Coordinates of C-alpha atoms in Angstrom, one line a residue:
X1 CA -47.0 -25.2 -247.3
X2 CA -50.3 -26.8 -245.3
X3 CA -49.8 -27.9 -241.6
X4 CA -51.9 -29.6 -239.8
X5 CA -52.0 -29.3 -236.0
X6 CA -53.9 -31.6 -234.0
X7 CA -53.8 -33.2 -230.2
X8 CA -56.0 -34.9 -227.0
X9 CA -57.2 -37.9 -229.2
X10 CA -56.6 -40.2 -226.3
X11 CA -57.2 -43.0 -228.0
X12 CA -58.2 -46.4 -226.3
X13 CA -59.5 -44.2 -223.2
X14 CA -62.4 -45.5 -221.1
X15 CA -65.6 -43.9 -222.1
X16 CA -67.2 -44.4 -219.0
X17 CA -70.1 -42.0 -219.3
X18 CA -71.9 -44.4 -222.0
X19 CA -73.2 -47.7 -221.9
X20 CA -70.3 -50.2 -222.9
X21 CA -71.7 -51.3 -226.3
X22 CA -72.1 -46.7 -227.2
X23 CA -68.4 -46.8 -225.5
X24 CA -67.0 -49.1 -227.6
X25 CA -69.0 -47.5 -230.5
X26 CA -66.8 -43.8 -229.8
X27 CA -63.3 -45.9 -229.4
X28 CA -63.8 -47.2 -233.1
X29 CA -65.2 -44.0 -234.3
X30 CA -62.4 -41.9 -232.7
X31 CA -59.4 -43.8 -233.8
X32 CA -61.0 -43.9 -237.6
X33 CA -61.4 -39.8 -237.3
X34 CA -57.3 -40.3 -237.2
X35 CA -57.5 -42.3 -239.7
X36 CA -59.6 -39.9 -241.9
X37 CA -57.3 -36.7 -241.0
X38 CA -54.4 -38.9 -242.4
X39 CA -56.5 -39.3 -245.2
X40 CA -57.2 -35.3 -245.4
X41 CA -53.2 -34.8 -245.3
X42 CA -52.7 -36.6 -248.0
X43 CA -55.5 -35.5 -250.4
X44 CA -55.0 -31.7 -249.8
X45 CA -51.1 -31.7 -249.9
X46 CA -50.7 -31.1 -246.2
X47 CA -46.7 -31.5 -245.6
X48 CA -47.0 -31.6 -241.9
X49 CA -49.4 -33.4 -239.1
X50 CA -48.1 -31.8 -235.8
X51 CA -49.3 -33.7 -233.1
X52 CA -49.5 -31.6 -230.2
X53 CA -49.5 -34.3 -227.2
X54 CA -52.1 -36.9 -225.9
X55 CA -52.5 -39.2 -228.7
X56 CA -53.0 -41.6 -226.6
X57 CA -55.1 -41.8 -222.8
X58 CA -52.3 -44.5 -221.0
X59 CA -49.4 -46.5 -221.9
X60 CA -52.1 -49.6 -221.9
X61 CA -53.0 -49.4 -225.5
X62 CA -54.4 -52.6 -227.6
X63 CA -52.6 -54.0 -230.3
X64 CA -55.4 -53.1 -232.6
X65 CA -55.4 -49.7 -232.0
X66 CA -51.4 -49.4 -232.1
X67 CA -51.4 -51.4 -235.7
X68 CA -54.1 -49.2 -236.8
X69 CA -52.1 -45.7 -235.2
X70 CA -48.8 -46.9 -237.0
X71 CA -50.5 -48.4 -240.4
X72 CA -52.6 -44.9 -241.1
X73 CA -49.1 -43.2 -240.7
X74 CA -47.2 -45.6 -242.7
X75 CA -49.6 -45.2 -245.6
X76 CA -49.5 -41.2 -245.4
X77 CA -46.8 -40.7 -247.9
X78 CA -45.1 -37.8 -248.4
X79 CA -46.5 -36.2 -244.8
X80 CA -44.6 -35.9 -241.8
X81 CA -46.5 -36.6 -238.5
X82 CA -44.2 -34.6 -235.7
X83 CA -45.0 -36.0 -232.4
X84 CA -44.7 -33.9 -229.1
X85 CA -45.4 -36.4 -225.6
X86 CA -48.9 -35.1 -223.4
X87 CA -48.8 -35.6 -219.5
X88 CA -51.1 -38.9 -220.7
X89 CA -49.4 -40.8 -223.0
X90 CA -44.9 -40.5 -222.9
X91 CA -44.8 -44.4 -221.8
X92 CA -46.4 -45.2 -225.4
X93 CA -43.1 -44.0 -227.2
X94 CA -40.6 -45.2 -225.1
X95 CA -42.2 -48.6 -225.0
X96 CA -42.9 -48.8 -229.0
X97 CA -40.1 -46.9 -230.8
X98 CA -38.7 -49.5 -233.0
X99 CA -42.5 -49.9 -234.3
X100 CA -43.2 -46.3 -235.5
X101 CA -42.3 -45.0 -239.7
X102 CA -39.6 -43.2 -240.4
X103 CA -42.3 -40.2 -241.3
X104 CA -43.1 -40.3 -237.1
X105 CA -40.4 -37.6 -235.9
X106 CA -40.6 -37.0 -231.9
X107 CA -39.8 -33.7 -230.2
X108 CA -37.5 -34.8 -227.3
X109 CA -36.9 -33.5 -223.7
X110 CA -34.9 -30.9 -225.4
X111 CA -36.0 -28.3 -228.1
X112 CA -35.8 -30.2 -230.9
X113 CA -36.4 -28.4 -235.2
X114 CA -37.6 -29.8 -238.4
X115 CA -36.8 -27.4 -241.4
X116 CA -39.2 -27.0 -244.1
X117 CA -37.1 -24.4 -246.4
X118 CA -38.1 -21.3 -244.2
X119 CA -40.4 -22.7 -241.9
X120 CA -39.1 -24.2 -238.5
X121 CA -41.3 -26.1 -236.4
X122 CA -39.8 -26.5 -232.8
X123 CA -41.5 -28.3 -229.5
X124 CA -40.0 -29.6 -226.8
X125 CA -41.5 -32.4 -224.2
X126 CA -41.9 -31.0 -220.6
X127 CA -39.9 -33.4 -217.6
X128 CA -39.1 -32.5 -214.0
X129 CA -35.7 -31.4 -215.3
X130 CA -36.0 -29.2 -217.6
X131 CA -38.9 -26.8 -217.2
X132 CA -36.8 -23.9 -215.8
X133 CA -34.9 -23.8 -218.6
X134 CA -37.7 -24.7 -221.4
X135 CA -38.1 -20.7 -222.5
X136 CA -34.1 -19.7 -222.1
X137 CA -33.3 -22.3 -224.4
X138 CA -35.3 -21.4 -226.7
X139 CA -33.4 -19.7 -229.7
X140 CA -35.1 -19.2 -232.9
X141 CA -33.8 -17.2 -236.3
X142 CA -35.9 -14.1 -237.2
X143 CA -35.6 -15.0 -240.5
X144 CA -37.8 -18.1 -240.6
X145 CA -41.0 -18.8 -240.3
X146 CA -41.0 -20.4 -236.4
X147 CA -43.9 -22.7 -235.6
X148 CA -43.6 -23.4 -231.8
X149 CA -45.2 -27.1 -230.2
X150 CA -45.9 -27.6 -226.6
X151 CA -48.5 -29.5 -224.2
X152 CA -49.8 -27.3 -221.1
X153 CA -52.1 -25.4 -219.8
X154 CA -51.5 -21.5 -220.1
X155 CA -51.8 -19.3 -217.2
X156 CA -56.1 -18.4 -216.6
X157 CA -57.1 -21.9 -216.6
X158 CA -57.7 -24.2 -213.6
X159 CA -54.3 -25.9 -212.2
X160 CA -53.8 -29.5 -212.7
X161 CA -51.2 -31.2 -211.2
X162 CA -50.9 -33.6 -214.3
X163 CA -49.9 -30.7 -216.7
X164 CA -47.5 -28.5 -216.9
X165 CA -47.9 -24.7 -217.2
X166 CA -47.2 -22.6 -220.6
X167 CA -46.2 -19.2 -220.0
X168 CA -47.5 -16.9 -222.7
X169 CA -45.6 -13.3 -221.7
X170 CA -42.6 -16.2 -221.3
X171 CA -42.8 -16.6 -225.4
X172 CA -43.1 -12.7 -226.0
X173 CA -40.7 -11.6 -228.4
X174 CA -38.8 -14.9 -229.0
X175 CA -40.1 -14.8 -233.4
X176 CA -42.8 -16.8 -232.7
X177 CA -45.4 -17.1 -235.9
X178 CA -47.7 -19.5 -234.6
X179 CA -47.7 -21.2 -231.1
X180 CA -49.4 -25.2 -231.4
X181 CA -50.8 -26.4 -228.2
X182 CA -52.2 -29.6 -226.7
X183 CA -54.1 -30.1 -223.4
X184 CA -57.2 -28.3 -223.5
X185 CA -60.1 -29.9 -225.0
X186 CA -61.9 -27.2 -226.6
X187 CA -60.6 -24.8 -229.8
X188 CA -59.0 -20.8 -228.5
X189 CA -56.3 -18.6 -230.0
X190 CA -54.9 -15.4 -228.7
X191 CA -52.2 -13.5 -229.6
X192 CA -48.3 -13.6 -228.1
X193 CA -46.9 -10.7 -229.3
X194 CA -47.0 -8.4 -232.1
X195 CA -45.8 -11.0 -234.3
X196 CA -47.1 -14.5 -233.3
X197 CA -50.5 -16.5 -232.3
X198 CA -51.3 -19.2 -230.4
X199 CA -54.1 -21.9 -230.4
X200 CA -55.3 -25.0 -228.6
X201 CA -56.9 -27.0 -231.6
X202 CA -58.9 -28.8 -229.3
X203 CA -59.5 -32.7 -229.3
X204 CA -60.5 -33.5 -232.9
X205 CA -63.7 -36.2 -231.7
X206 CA -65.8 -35.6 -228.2
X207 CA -65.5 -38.7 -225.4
X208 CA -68.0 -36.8 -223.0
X209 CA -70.5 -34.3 -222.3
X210 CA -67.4 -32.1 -221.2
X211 CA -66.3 -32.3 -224.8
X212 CA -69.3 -30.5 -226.0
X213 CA -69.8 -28.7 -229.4
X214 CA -67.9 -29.0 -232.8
X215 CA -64.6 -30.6 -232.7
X216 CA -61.3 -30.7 -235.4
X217 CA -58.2 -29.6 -236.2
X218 CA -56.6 -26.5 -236.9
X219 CA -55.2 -25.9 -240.8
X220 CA -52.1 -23.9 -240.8
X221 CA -51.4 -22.3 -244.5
X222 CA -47.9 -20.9 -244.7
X223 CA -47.0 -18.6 -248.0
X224 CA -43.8 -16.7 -248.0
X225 CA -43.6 -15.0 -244.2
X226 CA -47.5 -15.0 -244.0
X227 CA -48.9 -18.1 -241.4
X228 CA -52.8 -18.1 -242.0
X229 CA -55.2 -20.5 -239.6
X230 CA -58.3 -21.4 -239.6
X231 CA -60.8 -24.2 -237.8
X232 CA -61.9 -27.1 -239.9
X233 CA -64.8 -29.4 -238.3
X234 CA -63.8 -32.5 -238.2
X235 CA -65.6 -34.7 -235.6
X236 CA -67.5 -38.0 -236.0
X237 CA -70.2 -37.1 -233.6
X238 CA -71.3 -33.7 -231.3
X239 CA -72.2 -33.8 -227.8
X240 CA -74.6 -31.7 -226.9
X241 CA -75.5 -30.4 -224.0
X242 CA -79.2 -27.6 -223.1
X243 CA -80.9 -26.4 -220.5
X244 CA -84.9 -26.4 -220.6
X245 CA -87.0 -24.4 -217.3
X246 CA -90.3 -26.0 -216.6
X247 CA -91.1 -22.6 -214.5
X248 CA -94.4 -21.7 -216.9
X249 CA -95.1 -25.4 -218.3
X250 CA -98.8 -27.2 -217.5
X251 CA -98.3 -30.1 -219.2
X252 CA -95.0 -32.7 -218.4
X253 CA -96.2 -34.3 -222.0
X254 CA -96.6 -31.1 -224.0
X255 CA -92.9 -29.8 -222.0
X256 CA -91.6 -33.3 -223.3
X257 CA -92.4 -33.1 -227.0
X258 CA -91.2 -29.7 -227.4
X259 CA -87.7 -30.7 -226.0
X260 CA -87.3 -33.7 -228.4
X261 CA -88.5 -31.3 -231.5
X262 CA -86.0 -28.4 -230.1
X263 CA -83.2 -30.8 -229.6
X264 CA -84.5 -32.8 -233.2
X265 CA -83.7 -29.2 -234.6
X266 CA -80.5 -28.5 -233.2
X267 CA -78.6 -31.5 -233.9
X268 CA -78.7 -34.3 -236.2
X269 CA -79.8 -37.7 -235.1
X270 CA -76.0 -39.0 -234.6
X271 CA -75.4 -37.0 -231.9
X272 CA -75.1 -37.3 -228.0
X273 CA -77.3 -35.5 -226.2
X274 CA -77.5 -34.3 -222.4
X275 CA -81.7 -32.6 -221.4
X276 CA -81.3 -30.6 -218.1
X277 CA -84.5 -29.9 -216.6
X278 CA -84.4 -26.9 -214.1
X279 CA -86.9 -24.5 -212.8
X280 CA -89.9 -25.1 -209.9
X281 CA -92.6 -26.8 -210.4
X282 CA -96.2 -27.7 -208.1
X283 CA -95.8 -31.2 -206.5
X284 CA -98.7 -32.0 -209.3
X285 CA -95.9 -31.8 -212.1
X286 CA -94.6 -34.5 -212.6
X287 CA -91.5 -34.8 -213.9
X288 CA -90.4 -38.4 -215.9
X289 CA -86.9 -37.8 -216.3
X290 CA -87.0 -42.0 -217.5
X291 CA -89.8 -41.1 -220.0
X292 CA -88.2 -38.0 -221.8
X293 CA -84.7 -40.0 -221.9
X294 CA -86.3 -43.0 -223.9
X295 CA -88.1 -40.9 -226.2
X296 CA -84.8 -38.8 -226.7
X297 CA -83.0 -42.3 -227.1
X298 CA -85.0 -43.0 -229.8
X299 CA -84.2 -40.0 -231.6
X300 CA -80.5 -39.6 -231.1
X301 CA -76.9 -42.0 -231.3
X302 CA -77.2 -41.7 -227.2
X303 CA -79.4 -39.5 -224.9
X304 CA -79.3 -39.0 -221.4
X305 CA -81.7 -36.2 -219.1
X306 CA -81.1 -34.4 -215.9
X307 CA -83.5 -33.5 -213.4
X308 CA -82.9 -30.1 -211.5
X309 CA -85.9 -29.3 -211.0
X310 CA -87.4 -28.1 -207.4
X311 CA -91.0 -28.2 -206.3
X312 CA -92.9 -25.1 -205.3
X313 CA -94.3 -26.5 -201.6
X314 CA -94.5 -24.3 -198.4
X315 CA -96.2 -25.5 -195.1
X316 CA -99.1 -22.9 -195.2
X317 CA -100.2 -24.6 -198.9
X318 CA -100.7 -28.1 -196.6
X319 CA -101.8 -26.0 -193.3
X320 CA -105.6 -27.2 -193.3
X321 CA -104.7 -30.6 -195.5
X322 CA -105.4 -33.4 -192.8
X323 CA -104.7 -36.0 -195.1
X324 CA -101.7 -38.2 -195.2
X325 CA -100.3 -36.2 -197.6
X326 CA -100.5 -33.0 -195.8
X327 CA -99.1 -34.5 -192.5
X328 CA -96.4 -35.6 -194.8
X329 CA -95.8 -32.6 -196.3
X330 CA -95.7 -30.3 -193.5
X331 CA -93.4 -32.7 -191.8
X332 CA -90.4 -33.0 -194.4
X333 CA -90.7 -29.0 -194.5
X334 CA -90.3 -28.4 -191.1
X335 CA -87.5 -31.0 -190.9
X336 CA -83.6 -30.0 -190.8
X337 CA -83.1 -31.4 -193.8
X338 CA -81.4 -29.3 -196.4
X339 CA -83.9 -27.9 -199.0
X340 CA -82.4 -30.3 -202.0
X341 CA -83.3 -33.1 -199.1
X342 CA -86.4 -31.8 -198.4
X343 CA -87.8 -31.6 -202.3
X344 CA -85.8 -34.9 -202.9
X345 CA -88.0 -36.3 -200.2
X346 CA -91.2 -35.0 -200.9
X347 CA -91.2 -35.6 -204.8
X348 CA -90.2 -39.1 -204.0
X349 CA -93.4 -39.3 -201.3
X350 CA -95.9 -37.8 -203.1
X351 CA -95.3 -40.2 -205.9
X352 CA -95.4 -42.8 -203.2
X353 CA -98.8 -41.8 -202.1
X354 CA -100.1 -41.7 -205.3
X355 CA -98.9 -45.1 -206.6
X356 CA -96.5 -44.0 -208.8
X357 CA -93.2 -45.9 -207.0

């Protein structure tokens, strides 16, 4: 029996880290990568599509996207999508129930089972009433094969107020095969006990340079007793995020092309891509952040470049300049201005002086 378990599409969120035409762009690709996992289900037998919370970003979803949500579904015969609410996204089912399949089964504020022969998949939706109950209620038969769903955050990563917390050495021992979570936006496992796993699958399509890397889907194989796993790519686009140090460069031209041909060679020319500049450089280098982000534009699906670079400048390197420049200089460095102030200032001057602003 094949299972897929996927979450955090948020679909019909709010890109706001692209321009509005790329944003747009992402939305349509995003909601088609659901509709090419419903086509995966159906072409390689997958019984199940457990989605593990945060289908959607806010109850404000447009009627396109909702026809398109509920017609992939419709036309995935013979699968079972098993839907568990995210800490984005409960309002959606309340407000559209009597528009989803009959193949869209919901985990409830309860624990709630579908049985597949010997395989059990169980989740339950967090609320303010039940969470000091959520792992006491939990009964499961040794005897089947017990696939668990639930949307959190598991103890070691940052608090949010938004989401509620999953408590690993809370599951221990309860005949857990394989643990499904939603929340976190990036693919991990780790083990519960002797018996079971657990895994965030990750969002299946990146909406931000916070969503870096390969993203997809976790493909759960069950035979007899034995639950296998394993990470299938699945995303429409990677973004991309490197760090390039200026520290030994001469040349701001000959620094720029080797960053587009590194990038070029990393990642194909559909990707999003985020340059960060860092090191120190003389007041002479000059850095054109605007230059290396249009040549990179031209290149990629969207590009954008950071500059974190600081200038090399102390007072005694100006000491005997009695230019303007020098007078300048010396000033801003003996200022109490904070040092990120005081190279903020004197990049931005220099240029000045030289015509370049």
């Amino acid at each position: 029996m094949k299972i897929i378990h996927t979450a955090d599409m948020h679909l019909d969120s709010v890109i706001d880290t692209l321009p509005s035409d790329k944003s747009k762009i992402r939305r349509d690709e995003i909601l088609h990568t659901f509709e090419r996992l419903c086509e995966y289900a159906k072409e390689n037998s997958v019984k199940v599509v457990i989605i593990a919370g945060d289908a959607f970003d806010s109850r404000r979803v447009s009627k396109k996207t909702t026809g398109r949500f509920i017609e992939a579904i419709t036309n995935t015969e013979g699968v079972d999508f098993l839907y568990l609410s995210g800490n984005h996204d409960a309002a959606f089912l309340e407000e559209r129930k009597e528009m989803l399949p009959q193949n869209f089964k919901i985990f409830e504020n309860e624990w709630t089972t579908f049985k597949y022969d010997n395989v059990a998949i169980s989740g339950i939706t967090f609320d303010k009433f039940n969470a000091p109950f959520v792992y006491d209620n939990l009964k499961l038969d040794a005897g089947d094969v017990n696939i668990v769903c639930m949307h959190g955050q598991i103890l070691g990563y940052k608090s949010e107020e938004t989401a509620e917390t999953v408590s690993i050495p809370m599951l221990k021992n309860k005949n857990i095969d394989y643990l499904a979570l939603g929340h976190i936006h990036s693919y991990s496992e780790g083990k519960i006990d002797e018996r079971g796993t657990y895994a965030y699958c990750g969002c299946p399509d990146g909406r931000g340079f916070d969503e870096t890397g390969v993203k997809g889907f976790v493909l759960l194989n069950v035979e007899g007793r034995k639950v296998d796993k394993k990470f299938v790519p699945f995303c429409s686009r990677i973004f991309a995020e490197k760090e390039f140090n200026v520290e030994n460069e001469s040349s701001f031209y000959t620094f720029r092309n080797k960053v587009i041909e590194e990038l070029k060679g990393e990642y194909p020319p559909e990707s999003l891509v985020k340059a960060v500049i860092t090191g120190s450089h003389s007041a002479e280098f000059l850095v054109d952040r605007e230059d290396l982000s249009a040549r990179l534009n031209e290149n990629f699906f969207f590009a954008k470049v950071y500059d974190k670079t600081v200038i090399k400048l102390s007072a005694d390197d100006y000491a005997l300049d009695k230019s303007v420049r020098g007078e300048f200089v010396r000033t801003v460095l003996n200022s109490d201005l904070s040092d990120e102030d005081k190279n903020a200032v004197i990049l931005t001057g220099l240029n000045a002086l030289k015509g370049e602003l």
